[in-house]
Tab-separated table of C-alpha atoms in Angstrom:
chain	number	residue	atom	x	y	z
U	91	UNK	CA	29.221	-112.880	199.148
U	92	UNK	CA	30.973	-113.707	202.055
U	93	UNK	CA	30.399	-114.421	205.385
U	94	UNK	CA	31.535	-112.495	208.298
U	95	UNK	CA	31.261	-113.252	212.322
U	96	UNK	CA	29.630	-110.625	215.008
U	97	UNK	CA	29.802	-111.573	218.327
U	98	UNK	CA	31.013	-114.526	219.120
U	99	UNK	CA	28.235	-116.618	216.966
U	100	UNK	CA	26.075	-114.479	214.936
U	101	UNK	CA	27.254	-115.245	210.852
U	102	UNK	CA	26.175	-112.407	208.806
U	103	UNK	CA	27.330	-111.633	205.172
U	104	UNK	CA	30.324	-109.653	204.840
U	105	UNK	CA	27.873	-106.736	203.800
U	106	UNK	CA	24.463	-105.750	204.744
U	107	UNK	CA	21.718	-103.654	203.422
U	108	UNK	CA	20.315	-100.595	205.089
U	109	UNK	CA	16.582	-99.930	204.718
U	110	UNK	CA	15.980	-96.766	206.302
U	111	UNK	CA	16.392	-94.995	203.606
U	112	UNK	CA	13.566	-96.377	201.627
U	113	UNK	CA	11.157	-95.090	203.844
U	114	UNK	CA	12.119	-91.844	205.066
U	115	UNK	CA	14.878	-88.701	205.230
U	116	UNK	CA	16.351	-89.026	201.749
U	117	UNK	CA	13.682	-87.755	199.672
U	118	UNK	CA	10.536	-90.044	198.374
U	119	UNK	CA	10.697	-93.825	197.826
U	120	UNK	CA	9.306	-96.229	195.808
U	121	UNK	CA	7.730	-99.237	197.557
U	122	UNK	CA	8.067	-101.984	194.729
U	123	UNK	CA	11.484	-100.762	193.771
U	124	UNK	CA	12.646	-100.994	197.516
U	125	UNK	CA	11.098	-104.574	197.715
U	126	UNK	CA	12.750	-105.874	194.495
U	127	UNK	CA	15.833	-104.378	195.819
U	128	UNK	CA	15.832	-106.490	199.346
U	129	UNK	CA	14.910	-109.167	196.829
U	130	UNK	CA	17.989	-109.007	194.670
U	131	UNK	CA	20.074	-108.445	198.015
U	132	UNK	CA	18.694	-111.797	199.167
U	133	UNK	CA	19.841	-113.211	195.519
U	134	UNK	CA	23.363	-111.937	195.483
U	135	UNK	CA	23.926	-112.694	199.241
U	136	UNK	CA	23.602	-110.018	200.782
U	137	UNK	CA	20.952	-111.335	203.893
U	138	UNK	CA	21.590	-109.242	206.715
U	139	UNK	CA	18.917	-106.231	206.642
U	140	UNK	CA	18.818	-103.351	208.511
U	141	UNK	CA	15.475	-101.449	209.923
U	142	UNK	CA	14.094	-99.859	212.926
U	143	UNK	CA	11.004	-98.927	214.544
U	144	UNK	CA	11.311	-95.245	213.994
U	145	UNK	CA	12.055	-95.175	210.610
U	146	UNK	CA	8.777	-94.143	208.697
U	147	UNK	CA	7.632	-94.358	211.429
U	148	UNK	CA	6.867	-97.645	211.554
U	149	UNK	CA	5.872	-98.374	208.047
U	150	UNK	CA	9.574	-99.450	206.487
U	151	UNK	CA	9.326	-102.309	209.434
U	152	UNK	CA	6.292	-103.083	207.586
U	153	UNK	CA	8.100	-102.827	203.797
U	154	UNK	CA	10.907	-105.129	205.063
U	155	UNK	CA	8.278	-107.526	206.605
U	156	UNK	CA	6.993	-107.283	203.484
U	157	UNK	CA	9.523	-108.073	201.106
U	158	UNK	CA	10.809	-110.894	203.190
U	159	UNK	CA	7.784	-113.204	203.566
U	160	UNK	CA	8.052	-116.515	202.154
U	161	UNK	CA	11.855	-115.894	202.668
U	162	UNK	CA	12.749	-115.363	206.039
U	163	UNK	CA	15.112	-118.548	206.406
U	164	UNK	CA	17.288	-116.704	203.994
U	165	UNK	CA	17.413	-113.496	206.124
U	166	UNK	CA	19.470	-112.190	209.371
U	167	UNK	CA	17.086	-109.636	210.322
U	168	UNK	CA	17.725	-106.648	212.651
U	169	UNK	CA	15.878	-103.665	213.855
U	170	UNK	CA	15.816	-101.274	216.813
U	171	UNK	CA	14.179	-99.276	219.380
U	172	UNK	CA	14.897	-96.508	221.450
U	173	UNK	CA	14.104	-93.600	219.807
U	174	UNK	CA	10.768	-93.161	220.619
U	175	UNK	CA	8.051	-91.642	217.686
U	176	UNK	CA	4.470	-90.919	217.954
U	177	UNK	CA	2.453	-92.672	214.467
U	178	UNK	CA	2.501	-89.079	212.767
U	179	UNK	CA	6.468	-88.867	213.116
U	180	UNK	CA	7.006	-86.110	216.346
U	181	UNK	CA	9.896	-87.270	217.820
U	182	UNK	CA	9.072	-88.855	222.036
U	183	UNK	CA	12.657	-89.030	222.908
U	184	UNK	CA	14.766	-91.629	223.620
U	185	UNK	CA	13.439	-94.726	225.717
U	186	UNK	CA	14.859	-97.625	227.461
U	187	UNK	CA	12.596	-98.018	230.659
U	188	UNK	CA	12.291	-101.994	230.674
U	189	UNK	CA	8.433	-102.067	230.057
U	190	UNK	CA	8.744	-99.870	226.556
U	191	UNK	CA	11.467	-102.385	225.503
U	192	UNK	CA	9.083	-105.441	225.954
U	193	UNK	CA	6.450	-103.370	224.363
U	194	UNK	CA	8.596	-102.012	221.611
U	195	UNK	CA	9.773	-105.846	220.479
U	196	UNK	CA	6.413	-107.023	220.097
U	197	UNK	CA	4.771	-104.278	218.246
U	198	UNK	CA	8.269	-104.790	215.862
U	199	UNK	CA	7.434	-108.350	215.855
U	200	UNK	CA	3.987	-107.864	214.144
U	201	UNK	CA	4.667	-105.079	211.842
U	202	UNK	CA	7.660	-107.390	210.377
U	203	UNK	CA	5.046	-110.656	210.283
U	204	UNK	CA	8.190	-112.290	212.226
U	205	UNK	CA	8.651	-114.934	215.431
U	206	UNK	CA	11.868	-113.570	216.048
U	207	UNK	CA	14.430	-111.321	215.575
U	208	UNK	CA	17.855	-111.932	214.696
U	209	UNK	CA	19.992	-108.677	216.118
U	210	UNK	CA	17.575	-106.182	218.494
U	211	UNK	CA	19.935	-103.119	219.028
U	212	UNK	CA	19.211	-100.409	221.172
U	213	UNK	CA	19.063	-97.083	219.252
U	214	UNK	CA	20.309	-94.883	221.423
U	215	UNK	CA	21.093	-94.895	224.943
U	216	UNK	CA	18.854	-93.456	227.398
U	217	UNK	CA	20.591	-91.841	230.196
U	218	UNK	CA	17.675	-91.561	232.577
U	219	UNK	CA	17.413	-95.502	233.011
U	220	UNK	CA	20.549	-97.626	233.652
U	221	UNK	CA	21.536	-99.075	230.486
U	222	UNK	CA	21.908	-103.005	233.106
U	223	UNK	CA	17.726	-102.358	233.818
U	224	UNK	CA	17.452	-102.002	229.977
U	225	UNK	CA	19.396	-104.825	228.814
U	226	UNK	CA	18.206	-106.569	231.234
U	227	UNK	CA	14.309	-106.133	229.710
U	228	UNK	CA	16.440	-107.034	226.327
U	229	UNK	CA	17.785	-110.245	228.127
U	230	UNK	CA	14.541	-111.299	228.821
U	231	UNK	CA	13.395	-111.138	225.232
U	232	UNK	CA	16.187	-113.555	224.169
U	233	UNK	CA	15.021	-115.565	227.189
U	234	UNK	CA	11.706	-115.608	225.534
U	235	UNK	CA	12.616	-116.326	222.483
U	236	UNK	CA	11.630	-113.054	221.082
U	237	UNK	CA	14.930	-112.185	220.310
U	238	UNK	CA	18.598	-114.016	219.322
U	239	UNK	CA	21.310	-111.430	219.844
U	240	UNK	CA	21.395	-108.183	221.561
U	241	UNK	CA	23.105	-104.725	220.109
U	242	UNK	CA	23.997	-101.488	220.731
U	243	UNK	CA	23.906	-98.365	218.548
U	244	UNK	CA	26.460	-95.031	219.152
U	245	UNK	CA	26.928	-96.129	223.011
U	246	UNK	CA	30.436	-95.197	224.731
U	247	UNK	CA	32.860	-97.573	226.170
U	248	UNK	CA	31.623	-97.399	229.521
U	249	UNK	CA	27.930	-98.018	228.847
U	250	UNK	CA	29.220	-100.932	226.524
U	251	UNK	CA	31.170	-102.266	228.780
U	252	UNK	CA	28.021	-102.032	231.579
U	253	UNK	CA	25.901	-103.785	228.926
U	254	UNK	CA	28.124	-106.691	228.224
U	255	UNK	CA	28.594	-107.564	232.100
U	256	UNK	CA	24.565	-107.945	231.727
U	257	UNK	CA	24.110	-109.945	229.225
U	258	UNK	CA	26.744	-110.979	226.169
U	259	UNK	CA	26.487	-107.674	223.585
U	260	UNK	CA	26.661	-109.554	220.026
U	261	UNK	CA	27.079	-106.227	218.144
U	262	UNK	CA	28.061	-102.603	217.983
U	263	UNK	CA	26.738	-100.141	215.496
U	264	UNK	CA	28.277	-96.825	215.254
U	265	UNK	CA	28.457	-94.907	211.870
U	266	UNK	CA	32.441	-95.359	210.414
U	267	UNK	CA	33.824	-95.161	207.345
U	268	UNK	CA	36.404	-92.456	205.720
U	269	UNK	CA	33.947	-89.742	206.103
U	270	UNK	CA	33.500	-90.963	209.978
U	271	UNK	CA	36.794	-91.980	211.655
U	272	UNK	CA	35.821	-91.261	215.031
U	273	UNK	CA	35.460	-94.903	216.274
U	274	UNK	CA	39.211	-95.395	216.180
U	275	UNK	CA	40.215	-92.603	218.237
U	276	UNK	CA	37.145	-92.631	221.287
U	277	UNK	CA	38.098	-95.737	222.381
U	278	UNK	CA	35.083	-97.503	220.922
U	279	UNK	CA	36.336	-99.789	218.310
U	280	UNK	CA	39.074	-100.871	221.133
U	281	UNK	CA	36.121	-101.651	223.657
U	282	UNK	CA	34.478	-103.889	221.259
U	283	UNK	CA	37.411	-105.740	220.396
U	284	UNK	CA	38.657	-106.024	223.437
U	285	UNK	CA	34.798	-107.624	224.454
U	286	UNK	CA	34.619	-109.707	221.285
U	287	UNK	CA	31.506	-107.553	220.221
U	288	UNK	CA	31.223	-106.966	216.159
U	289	UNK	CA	31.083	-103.765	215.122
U	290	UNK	CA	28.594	-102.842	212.356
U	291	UNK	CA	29.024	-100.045	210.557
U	292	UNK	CA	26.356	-97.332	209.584
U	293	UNK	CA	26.661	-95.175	206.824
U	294	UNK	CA	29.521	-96.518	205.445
U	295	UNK	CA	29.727	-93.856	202.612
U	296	UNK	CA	28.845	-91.210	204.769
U	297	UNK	CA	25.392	-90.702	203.784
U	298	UNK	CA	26.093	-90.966	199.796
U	299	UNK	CA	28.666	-88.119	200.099
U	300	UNK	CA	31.763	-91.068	199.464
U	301	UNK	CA	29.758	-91.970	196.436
U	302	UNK	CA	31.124	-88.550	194.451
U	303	UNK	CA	27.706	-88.048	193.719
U	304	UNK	CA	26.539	-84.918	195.594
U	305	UNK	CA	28.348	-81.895	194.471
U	306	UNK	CA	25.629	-79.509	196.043
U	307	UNK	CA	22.471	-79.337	197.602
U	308	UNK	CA	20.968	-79.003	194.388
U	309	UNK	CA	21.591	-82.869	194.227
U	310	UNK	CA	19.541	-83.536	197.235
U	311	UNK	CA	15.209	-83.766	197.097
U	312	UNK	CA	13.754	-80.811	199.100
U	313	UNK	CA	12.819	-83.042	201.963
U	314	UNK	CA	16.442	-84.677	202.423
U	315	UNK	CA	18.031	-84.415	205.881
U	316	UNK	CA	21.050	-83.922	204.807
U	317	UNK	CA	19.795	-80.585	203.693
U	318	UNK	CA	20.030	-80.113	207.141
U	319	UNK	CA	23.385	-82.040	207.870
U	320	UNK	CA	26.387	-80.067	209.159
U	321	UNK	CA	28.856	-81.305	206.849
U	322	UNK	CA	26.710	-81.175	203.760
U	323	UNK	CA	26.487	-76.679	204.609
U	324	UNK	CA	28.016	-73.646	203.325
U	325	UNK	CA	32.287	-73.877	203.672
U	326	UNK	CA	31.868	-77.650	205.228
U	327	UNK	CA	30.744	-78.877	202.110
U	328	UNK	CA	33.346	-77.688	200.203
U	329	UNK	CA	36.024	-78.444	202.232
U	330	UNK	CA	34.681	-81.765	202.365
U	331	UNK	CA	34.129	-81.725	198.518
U	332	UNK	CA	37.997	-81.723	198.103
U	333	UNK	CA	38.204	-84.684	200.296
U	334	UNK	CA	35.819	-86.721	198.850
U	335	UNK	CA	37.842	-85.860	195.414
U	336	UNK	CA	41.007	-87.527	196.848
U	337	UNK	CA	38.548	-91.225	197.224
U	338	UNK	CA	37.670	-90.589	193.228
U	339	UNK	CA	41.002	-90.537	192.055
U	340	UNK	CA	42.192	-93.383	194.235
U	341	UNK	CA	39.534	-95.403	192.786
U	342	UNK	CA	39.975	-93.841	189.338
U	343	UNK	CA	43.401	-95.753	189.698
U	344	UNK	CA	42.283	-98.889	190.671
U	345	UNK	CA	39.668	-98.784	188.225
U	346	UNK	CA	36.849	-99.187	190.545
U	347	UNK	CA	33.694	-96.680	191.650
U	348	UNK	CA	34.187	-94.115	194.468
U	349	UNK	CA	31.709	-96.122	196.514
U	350	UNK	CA	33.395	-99.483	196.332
U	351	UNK	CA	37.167	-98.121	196.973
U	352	UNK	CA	35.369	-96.175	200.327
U	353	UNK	CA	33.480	-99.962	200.916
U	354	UNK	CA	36.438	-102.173	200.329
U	355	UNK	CA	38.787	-99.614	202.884
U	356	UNK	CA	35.883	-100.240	205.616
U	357	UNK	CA	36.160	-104.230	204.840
U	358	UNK	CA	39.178	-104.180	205.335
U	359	UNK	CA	39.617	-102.549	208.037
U	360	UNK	CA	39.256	-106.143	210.007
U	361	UNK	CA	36.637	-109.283	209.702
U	362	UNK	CA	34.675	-108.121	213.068
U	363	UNK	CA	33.663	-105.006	210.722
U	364	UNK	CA	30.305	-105.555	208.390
U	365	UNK	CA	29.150	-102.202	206.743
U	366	UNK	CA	25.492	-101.375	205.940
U	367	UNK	CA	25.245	-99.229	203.245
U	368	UNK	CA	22.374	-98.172	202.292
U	369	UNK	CA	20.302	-97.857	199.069
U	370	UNK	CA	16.314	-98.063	197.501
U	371	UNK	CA	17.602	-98.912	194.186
U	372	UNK	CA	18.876	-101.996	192.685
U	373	UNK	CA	21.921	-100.794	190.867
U	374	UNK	CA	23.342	-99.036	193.779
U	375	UNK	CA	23.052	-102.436	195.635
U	376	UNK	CA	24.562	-104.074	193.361
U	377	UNK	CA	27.818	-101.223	193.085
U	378	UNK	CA	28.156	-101.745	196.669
U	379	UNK	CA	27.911	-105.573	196.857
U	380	UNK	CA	31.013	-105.733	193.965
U	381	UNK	CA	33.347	-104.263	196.822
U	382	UNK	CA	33.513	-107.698	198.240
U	383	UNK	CA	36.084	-108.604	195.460
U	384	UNK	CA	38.157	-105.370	196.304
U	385	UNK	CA	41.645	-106.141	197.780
U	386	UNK	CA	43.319	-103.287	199.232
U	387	UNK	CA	47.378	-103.696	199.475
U	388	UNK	CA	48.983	-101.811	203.001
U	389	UNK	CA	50.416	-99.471	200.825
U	390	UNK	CA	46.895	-98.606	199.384
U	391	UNK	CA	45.371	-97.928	203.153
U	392	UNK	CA	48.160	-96.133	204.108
U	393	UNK	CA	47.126	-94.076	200.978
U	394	UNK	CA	43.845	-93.631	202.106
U	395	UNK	CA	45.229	-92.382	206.155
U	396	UNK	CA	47.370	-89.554	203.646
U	397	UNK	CA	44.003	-89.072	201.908
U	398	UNK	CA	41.838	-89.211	204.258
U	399	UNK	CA	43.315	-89.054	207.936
U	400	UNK	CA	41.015	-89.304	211.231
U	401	UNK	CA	39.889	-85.657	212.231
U	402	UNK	CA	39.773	-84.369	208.906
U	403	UNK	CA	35.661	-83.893	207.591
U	404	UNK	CA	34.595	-80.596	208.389
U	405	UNK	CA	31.197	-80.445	210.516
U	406	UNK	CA	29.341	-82.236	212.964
U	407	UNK	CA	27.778	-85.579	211.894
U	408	UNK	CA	24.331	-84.775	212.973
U	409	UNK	CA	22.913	-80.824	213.920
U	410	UNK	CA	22.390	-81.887	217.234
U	411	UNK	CA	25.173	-84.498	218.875
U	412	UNK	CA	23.574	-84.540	221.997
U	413	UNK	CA	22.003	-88.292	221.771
U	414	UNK	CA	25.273	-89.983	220.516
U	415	UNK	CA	28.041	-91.632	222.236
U	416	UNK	CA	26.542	-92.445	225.598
């Protein structure tokens, strides 16, 4: 695969793998599946993983740490904090008072059997501490040695902008893709380019909907968020069902799957832009990963803006928006 740059010196490949997933919100996983899939990621090239503290909680920290030992020269590793979990799951809140980010690293440290890590992004922006005092406790990790690069996840322009006068902000991640176009019109993806921060994009296929898989809820396991997901309800879904039909025949034509046609429109959207889709299974990895070799023409992506124009998914992206874009 190739290689893309975040930041200003952070080489990732062109495509990494999100683990949430095998841990928690989209129905049961399977432990040795998810670990031979991070295995064949590492094979095929695709080395920059994707965890966080929360997600479990705790325990798919632990599965990555896991499914990396003996291999962790081969990996760019990143995980979060921020959104703050008790061990059986309540949700805290969102924290980003200096001494829970020194705490937060090290406990992520142990559970991933790791002396560093790569990319440490905060989760969410807490808006009762100054985002300088917490990337300032973030600072001093890379100081440390703790930690290489610093992130941010769904933060606004101002608060990245505040972060990066800190200390340097290697990377950005914000959910994009077809499904999500709202980074191009809040002034986000401008920020970051203006700063030289990457942007990394979170559920590039819009949480398996851009797949064409999910037709109804029936599709999803009883204990799926998405359940619970604005766009995935009632009219939203449907109207969103005829969008997601426009991707399938585009990729019908190029003789490609739904996912890689939604993947390869995200690559190419510029080479400061490295998705994360995703998956607990093999195959699906390996779908995904073939949308390296996609070349999209202008007069394809212009296709895609008729398609699939900014604006036009019906619902929120999450039931409550109150935590994003701070």
């Amino acid at each position: 695969m190739r290689k893309r740059t975040l930041g200003q010196a952070l080489t990732v490949s062109a495509q990494g793998l999100g683990c949430m997933g095998m841990s928690e919100f989209y129905g049961r996983g399977d432990d040795e599946e998810s670990v031979a899939t991070i295995h064949r990621a590492l094979d095929i090239g695709v080395s920059f993983l994707d965890t966080a503290d929360m997600y479990g909680p705790f325990i798919n920290e632990r599965l990555v740490g896991r499914a990396i030992a003996g291999r962790r020269d081969e990996v760019v590793l990143a995980t979060k904090f921020g959104n703050e979990r008790a061990a059986d799951g309540s949700y805290l809140g969102v924290n980003g008072r200096p001494e829970y980010v020194r705490r937060a690293c090290d406990a992520s440290l142990a559970r991933l059997g790791v002396d560093h890590i790569d990319l440490y992004y905060q989760h969410r922006v807490d808006t009762k501490t100054p985002i300088e005092e917490t990337v300032g406790a973030m600072a001093d990790l890379v100081a440390a040695g703790k930690v290489h690069h610093l992130g941010l996840s769904e933060a606004a322009p101002d608060t990245i902008r505040r972060a990066h006068s800190t200390h340097p902000i290697t990377a950005l991640q914000t959910e994009w893709s077809l499904w999500t176009r709202d980074p191009e019109t809040n002034g986000v993806l401008d920020t970051v380019r203006e700063l030289g921060i990457g942007f990394v994009a979170y559920s590039p296929l819009g949480r398996g909907f851009l797949s064409g898989s999910i037709n109804n809820l029936d599709d999803l396991a009883e204990d799926d968020f998405r359940r619970r997901n604005p766009r995935f309800a009632g009219e939203n879904l449907d109207k969103n069902l005829v969008l997601v039909e426009r991707v399938r025949k585009i990729a019908t034509q190029k003789g490609v799957s739904p996912a890689q046609v939604a993947l390869a429109w995200l690559l190419a959207q510029g080479d400061d832009v490295v998705p994360i889709p995703g998956t607990k299974r093999r195959k699906y990895l390996e779908d995904n990963a073939a949308a390296d070799e996609i070349r999209l023409s202008s007069a394809e992506l212009a296709v895609f803006d008729e398609a699939f124009p900014p604006g036009a998914t019906a619902g929120d992206r999450y039931p409550d928006m109150s935590t994003v874009h701070r």
